[in-house]
XYZ file of C-alpha atoms in Angstrom:
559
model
C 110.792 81.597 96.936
C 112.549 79.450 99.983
C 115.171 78.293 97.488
C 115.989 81.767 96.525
C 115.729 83.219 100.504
C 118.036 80.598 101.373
C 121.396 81.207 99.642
C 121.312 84.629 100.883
C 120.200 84.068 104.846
C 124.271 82.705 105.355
C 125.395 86.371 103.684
C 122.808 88.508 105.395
C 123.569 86.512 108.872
C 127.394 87.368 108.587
C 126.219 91.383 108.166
C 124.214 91.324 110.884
C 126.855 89.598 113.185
C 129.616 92.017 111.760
C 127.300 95.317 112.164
C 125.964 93.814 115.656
C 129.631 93.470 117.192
C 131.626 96.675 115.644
C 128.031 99.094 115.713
C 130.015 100.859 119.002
C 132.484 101.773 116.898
C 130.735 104.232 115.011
C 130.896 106.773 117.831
C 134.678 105.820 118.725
C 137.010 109.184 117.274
C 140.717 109.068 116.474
C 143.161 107.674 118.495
C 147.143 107.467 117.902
C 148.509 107.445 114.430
C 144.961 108.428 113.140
C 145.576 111.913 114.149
C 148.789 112.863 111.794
C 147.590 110.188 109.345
C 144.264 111.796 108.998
C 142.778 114.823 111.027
C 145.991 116.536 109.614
C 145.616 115.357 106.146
C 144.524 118.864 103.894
C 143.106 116.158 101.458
C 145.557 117.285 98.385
C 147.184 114.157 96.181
C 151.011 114.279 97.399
C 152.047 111.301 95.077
C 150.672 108.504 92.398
C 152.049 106.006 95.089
C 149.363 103.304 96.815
C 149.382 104.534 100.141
C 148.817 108.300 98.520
C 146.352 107.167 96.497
C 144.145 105.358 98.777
C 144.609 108.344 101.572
C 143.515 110.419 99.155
C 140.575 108.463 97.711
C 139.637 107.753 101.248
C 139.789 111.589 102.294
C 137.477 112.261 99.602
C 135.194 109.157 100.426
C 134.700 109.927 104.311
C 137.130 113.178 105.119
C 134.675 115.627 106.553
C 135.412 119.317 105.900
C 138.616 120.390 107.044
C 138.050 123.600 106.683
C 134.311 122.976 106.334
C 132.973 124.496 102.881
C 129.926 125.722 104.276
C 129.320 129.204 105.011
C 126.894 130.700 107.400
C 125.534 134.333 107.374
C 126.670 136.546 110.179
C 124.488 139.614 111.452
C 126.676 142.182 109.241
C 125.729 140.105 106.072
C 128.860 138.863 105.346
C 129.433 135.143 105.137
C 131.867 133.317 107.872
C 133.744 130.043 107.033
C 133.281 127.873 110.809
C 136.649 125.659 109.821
C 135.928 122.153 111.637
C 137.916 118.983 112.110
C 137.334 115.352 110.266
C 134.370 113.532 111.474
C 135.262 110.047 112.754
C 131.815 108.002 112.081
C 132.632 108.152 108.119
C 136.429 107.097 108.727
C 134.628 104.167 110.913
C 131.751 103.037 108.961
C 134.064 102.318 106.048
C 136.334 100.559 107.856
C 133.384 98.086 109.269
C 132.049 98.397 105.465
C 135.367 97.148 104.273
C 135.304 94.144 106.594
C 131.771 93.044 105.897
C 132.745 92.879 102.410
C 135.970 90.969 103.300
C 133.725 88.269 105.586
C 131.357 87.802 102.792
C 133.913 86.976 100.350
C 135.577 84.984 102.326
C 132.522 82.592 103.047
C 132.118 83.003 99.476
C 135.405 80.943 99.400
C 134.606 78.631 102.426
C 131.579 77.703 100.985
C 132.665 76.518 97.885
C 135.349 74.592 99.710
C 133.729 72.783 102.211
C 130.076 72.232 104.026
C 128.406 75.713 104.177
C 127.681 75.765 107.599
C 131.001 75.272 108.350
C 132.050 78.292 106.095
C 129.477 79.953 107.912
C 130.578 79.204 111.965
C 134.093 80.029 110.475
C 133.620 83.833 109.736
C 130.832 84.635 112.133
C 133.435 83.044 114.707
C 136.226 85.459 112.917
C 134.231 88.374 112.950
C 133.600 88.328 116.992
C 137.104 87.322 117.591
C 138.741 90.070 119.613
C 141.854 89.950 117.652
C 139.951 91.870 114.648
C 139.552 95.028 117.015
C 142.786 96.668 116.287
C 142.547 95.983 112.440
C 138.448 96.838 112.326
C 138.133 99.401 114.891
C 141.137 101.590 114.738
C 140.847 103.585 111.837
C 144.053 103.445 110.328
C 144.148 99.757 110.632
C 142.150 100.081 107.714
C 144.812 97.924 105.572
C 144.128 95.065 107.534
C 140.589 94.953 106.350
C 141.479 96.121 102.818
C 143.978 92.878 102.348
C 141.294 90.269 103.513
C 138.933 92.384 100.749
C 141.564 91.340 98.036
C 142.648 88.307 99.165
C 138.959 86.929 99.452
C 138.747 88.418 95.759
C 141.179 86.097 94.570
C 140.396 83.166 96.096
C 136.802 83.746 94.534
C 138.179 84.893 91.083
C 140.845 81.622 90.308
C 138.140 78.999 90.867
C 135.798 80.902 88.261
C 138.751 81.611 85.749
C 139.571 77.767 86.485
C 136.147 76.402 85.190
C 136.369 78.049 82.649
C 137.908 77.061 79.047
C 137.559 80.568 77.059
C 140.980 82.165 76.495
C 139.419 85.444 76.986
C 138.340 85.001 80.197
C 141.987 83.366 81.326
C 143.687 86.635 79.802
C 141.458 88.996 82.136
C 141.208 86.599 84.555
C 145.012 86.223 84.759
C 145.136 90.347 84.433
C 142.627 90.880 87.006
C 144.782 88.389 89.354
C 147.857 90.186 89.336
C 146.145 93.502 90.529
C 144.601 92.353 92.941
C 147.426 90.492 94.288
C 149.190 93.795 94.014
C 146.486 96.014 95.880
C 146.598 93.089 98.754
C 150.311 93.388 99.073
C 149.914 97.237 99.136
C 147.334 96.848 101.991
C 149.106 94.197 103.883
C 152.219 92.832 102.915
C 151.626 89.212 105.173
C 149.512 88.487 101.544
C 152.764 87.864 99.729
C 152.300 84.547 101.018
C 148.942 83.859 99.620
C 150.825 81.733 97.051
C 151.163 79.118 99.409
C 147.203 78.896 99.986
C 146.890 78.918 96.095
C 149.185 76.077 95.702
C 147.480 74.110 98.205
C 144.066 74.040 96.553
C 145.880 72.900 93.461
C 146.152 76.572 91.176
C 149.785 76.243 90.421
C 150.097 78.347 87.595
C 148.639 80.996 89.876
C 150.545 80.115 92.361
C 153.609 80.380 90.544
C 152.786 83.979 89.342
C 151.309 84.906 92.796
C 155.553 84.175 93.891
C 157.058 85.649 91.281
C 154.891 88.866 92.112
C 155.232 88.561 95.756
C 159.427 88.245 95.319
C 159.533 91.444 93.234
C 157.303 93.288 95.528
C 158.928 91.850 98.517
C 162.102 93.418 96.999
C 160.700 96.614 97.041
C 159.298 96.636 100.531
C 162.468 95.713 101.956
C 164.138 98.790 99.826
C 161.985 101.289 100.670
C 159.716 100.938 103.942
C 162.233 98.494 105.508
C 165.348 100.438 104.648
C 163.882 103.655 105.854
C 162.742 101.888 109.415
C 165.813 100.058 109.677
C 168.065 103.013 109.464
C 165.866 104.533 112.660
C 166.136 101.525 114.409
C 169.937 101.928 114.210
C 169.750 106.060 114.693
C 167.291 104.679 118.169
C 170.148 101.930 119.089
C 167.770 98.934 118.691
C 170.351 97.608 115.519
C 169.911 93.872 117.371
C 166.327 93.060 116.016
C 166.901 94.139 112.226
C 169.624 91.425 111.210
C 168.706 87.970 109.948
C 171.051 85.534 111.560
C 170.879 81.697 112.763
C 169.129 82.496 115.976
C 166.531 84.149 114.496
C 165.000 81.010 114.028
C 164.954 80.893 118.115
C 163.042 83.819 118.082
C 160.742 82.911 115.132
C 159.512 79.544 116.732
C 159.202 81.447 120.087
C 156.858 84.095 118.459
C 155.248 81.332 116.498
C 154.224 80.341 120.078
C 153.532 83.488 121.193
C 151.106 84.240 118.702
C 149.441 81.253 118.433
C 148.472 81.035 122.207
C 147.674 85.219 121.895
C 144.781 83.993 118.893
C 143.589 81.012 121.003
C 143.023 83.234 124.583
C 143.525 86.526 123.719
C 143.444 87.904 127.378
C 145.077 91.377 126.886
C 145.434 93.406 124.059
C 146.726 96.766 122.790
C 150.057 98.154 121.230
C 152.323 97.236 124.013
C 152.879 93.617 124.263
C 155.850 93.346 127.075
C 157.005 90.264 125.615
C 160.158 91.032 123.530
C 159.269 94.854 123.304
C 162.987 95.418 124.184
C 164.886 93.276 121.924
C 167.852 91.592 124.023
C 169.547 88.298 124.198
C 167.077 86.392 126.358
C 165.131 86.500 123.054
C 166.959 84.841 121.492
C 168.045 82.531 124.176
C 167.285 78.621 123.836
C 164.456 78.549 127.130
C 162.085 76.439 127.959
C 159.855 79.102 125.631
C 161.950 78.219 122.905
C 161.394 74.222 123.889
C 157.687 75.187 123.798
C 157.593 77.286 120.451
C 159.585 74.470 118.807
C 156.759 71.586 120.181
C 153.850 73.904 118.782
C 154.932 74.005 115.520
C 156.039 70.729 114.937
C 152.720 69.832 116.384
C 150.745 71.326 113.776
C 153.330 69.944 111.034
C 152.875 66.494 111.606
C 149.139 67.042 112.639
C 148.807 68.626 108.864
C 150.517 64.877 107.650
C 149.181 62.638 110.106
C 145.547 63.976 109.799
C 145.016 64.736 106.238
C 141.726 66.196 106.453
C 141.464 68.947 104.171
C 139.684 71.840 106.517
C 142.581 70.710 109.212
C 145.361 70.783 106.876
C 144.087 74.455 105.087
C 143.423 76.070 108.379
C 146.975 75.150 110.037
C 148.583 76.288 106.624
C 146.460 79.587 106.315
C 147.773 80.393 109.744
C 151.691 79.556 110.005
C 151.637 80.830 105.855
C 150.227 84.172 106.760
C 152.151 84.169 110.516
C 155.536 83.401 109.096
C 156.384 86.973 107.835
C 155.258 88.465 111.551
C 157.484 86.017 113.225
C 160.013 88.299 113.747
C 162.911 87.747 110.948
C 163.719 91.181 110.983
C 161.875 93.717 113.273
C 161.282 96.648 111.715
C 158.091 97.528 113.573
C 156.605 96.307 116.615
C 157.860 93.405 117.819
C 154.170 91.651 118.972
C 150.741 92.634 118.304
C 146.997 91.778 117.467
C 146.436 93.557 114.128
C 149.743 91.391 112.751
C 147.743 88.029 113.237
C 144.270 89.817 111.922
C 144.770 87.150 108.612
C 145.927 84.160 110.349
C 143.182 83.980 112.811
C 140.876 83.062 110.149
C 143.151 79.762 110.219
C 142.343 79.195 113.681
C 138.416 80.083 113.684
C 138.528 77.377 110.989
C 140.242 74.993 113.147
C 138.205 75.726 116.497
C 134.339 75.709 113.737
C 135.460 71.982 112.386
C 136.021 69.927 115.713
C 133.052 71.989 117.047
C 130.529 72.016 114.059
C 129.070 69.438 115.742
C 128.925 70.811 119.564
C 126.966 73.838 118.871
C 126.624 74.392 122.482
C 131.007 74.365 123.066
C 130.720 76.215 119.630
C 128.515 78.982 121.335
C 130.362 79.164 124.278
C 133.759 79.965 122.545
C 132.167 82.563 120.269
C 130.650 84.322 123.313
C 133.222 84.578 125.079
C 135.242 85.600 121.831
C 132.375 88.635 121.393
C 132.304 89.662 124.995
C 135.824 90.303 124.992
C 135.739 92.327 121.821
C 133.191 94.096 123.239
C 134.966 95.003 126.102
C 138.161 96.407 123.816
C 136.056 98.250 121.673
C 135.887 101.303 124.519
C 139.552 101.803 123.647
C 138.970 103.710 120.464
C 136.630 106.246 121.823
C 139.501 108.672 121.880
C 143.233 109.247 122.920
C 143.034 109.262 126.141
C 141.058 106.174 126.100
C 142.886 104.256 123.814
C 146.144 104.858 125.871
C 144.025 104.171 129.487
C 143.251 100.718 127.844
C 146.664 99.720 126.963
C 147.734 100.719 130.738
C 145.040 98.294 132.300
C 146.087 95.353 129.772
C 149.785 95.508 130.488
C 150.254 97.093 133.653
C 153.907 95.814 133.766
C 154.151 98.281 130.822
C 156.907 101.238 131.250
C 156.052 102.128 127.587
C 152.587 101.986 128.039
C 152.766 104.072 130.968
C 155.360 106.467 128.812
C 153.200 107.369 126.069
C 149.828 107.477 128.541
C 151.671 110.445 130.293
C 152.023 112.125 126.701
C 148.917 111.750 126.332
C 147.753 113.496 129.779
C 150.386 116.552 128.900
C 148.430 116.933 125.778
C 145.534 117.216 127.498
C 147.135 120.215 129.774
C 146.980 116.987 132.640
C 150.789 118.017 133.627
C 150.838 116.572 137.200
C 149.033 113.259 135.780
C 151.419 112.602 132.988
C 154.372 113.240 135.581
C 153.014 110.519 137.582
C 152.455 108.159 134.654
C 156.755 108.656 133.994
C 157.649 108.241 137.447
C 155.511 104.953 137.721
C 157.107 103.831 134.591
C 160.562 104.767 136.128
C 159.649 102.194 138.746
C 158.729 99.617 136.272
C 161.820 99.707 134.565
C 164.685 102.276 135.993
C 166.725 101.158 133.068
C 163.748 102.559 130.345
C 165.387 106.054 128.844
C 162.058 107.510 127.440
C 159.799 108.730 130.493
C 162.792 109.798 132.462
C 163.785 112.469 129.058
C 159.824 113.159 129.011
C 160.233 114.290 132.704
C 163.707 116.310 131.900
C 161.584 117.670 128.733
C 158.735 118.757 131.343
C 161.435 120.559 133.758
C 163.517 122.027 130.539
C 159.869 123.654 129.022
C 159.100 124.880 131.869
C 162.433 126.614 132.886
C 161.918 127.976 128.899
C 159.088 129.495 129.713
C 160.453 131.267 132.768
C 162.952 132.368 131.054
C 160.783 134.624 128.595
C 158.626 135.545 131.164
C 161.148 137.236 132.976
C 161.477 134.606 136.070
C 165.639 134.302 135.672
C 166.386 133.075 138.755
C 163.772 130.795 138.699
C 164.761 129.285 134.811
C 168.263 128.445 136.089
C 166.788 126.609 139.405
C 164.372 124.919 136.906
C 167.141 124.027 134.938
C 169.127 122.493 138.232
C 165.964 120.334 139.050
C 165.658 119.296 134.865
C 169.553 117.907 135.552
C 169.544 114.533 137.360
C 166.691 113.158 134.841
C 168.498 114.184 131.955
C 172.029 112.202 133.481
C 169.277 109.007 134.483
C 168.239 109.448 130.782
C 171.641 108.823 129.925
C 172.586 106.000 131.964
C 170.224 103.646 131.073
C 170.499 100.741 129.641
C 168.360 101.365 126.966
C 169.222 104.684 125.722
C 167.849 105.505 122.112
C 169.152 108.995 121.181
C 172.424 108.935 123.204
C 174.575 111.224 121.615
C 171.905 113.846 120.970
C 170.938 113.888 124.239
C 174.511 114.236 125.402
C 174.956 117.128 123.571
C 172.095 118.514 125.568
C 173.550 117.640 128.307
C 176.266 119.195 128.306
C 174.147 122.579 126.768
C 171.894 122.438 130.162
C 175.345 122.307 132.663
C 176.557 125.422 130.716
C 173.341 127.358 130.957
C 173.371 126.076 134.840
C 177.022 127.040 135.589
C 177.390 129.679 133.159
C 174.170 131.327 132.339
C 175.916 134.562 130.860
C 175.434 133.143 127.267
C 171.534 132.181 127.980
C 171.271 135.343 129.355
C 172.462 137.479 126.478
C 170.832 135.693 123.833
C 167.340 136.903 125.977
C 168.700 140.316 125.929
C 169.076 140.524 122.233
C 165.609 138.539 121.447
C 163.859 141.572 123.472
C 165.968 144.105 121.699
C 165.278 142.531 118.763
C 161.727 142.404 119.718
C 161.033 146.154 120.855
C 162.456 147.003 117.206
C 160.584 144.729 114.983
C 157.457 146.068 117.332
C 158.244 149.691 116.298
C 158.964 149.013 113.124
C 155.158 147.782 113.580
C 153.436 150.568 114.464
C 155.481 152.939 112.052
C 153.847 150.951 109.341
C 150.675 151.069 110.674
C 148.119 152.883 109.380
C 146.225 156.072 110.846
C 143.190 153.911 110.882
C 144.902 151.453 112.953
C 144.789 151.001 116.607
C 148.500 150.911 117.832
C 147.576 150.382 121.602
C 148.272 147.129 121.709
C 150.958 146.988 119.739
C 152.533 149.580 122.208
C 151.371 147.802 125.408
C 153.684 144.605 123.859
C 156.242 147.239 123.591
C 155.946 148.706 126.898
C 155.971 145.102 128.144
C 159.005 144.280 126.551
C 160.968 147.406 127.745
C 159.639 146.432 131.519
C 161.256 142.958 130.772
C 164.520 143.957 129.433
C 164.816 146.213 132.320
C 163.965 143.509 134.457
C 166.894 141.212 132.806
C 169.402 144.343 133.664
C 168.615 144.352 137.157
C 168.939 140.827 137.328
C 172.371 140.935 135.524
C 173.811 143.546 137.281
C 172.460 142.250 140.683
C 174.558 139.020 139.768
C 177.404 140.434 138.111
C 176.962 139.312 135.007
C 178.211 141.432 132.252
C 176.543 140.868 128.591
C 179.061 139.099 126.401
């Protein structure tokens, strides 16, 4: 009985410890890019591509009812639809699901590689690292997740198809391998360099194939998501970061560093890393960062040759292999972030577990510190305005941060808190384009709006006080949409100096608008109440009469 209890305490340990750390998460909602990416999905198959697939499959796993299905009885008799949004706690207990299964694969691995106990430290000391909240606890971080499911597939799979001398078994073994390598790409494309790992623990010929896959679906990365994300980058102005050149390798060794130190003490987290967020030429700049960067990883290479133990030499491989596509050779999305090193910090757990296997007391230490700083990141996902409150307090010096927070709070009808959110990150960086258009936007909508409601005077003073953000918006230094928004530049000091064509185009919408509205209620049936369609009317006339006055009062004849 003990000998069959046994093998499976190590498996149901690493469930508990995964379901113990990430059990907030189940009453966290969406936050960011889960709300076009999922609470707007209608759940119909738009293509036989991956990322349609598995949005589809996973719609139809954990979706909710959007509208709901169900249909309740009303007093009358007649049966009303109550259409309701996606329900988060599915969309989050797969995503914990999905890791569980990754960690118990992966000490499936461990364990056959070295001492068990080590395997197990290792992923119960990955699972409370705080660098897995972004990939485990954001819902659409799901890929992360997904990619350490088929990754720890393979590296189960090869050893099996290894021992084994049927031909069979090689074919589907061999078969099986290259879709799974493909589904791990498709999750997360940092797998491509799971060849690396392979070739380390001696399966060449899988290794070999693993490459040859890895180059062809490299190729198509780069032509499809990287070509569309490079050609914004250029349409945004931020061309520097997308071109491999010689001095990328400054900027590699410096976000080698960067990342490293981030997995070791990861002290704040969230989307907007300052460091390098605005690519210029002190990035790539030989500092005394670069100095650093350069020591750190030709530390660990001649640690991997001067120390060859094999747990020391896999885990500073599995890192700087599964690192090296983050570091930066061509930025096509963020420039620094957690979820990017969610594969590599197994590397490190492994590193920290071996020289403290036998300290369990240093061991403990580092993994409760590890947990209680996951636990305090986990808040972040309870909903928007969370998630963008937490990404304020982690990087206060953050203009972007502060930027999209203030969308945020105008979503939320919070107008006068997301205008102080731009203005602070004015003052963090007066040469940041973004909050000082959001602020012009803000003035512009609002001088809109006056002008349908009838205010005229007041839309062209709105549009006077909209003015001097719009002219700060374009003389920063980082300006991302420059000749768009000089074009509405030059459309707002027209409508300010010469407001006879804004005014006209009003007075034909409410023409237009009284007829379409009579054409309404001639339609209408006898049945039909036509009262309000006539007050709308009614209201209209009162406005265009309104816009006479005003015209006449100013001298402004209609063009």
């Amino acid at each position: 009985m003990l000998g069959l209890i046994n093998p499976i305490l190590p498996y149901l340990a690493i469930t508990i410890s995964v379901w113990i750390t990430y059990i907030y998460t189940l009453k966290c909602g969406f936050v960011s890019d889960d709300l076009a990416g999922i609470t707007e999905y209608d759940g119909k198959l738009q293509g036989y591509e991956y990322g349609m697939l598995s949005r589809w499959i996973r719609y139809h796993l954990c979706g909710g009812n959007f509208p709901s299905k169900k249909k309740f009885k009303q007093q009358d008799g007649t049966d009303f639809v109550i259409p309701q949004g996606k329900i988060p706690i599915w969309h989050h207990f797969l995503s914990v699901s999905i890791f569980n299964i990754g960690c118990l694969l992966l000490y499936l691995f461990l364990a056959k590689q070295f001492d068990p106990k080590l395997a197990l430290l290792t992923v119960i000391l990955f699972i409370v690292h705080p660098i897995c909240t972004q990939s485990v606890a954001w819902i659409s971080g799901l890929g992360y997740p997904l990619s350490l499911v088929w990754a720890g597939a393979i590296l189960n799979l090869i050893p099996w198809v290894y021992d084994s001398p049927s031909m069979p078994i090689l074919i589907l073994g061999t078969l099986g391998f290259c879709l799974l390598q493909f589904l791990a790409i498709h999750a997360q494309f940092a797998t491509m360099m799971l060849w690396v790992i392979l070739l380390f623990l001696g399966y060449w010929h899988f290794a070999i194939l693993g490459a040859l896959i890895s180059v062809v679906m490299g190729f198509d990365i780069i032509k499809q998501t990287i070509g569309i994300r490079r050609d914004e980058f250029i349409k945004q102005n931020m061309a520097k970061s997308i071109y491999v050149k010689p001095r990328k390798i400054v900027v590699a060794l410096k976000t080698f560093l960067y990342y490293l130190a981030h997995t070791l003490v990861p002290s704040k987290m969230g989307l907007y890393h300052t460091w390098g967020f605005h690519y210029d030429n002190d990035v790539e700049r030989k500092d005394w960062y670069f100095g650093l960067g350069f020591l750190a990883f030709f530390g660990l290479v001649v640690i991997y040759f001067l120390y060859p133990v094999k747990e020391v030499q896999l885990s500073i491989l599995w890192f700087s292999s599964f690192v090296f596509i983050f570091l930066n050779w061509i930025t096509i999305q963020q420039f620094v972030t957690e979820r990017y090193v969610f594969l590599p910090t197994i590397g490190i757990c492994l590193l920290i577990s071996y020289f403290t296997q036998n300290h369990l007391i240093v061991y403990a230490l580092i993994a409760g510190i590890y947990l209680c700083r996951t636990w305090m990141m986990l808040p972040t996902y309870d909903n928007e305005l969370r998630f963008y409150q937490s990404n304020v307090w982690n990087f206060i010096d953050s203009e972007v941060a502060y930027g999209n927070l203030g969308v945020t709070y105008l979503r939320l009808g919070q107008v006068g808190s997301a205008l102080d959110s731009w203005h602070q990150a004015t003052r963090i960086n007066p040469d940041y384009d973004v909050p000082y258009y959001n602020i012009f936007s803000n003035f512009r909508s609002t001088a809109d709006m006056a002008l349908k409601n009838g205010d005229y005077q007041g839309a062209i003073n709105t549009y006077h006080q909209a003015l001097p953000y719009l002219q700060k918006t374009l003389n920063c230094k980082i300006c991302h949409f420059h000749e768009m928004w000089k074009k509405e530049h030059l459309d707002i000091i027209e409508k300010i100096q010469n407001p006879v064509k804004m005014l006209t185009a009003e007075r034909e919408r409410l023409v237009i608008l009284q007829s379409d509205l009579t054409a309404r209620i001639v339609a209408m049936k006898v049945e039909e109440d036509v009262r309000p369609v006539q007050s709308s009317i009614d209201d209209a006339k009162r406005q265009f009469d309104r816009l006479e006055a005003f015209m006449k009062s100013n001298g402004i004849t209609p063009t």
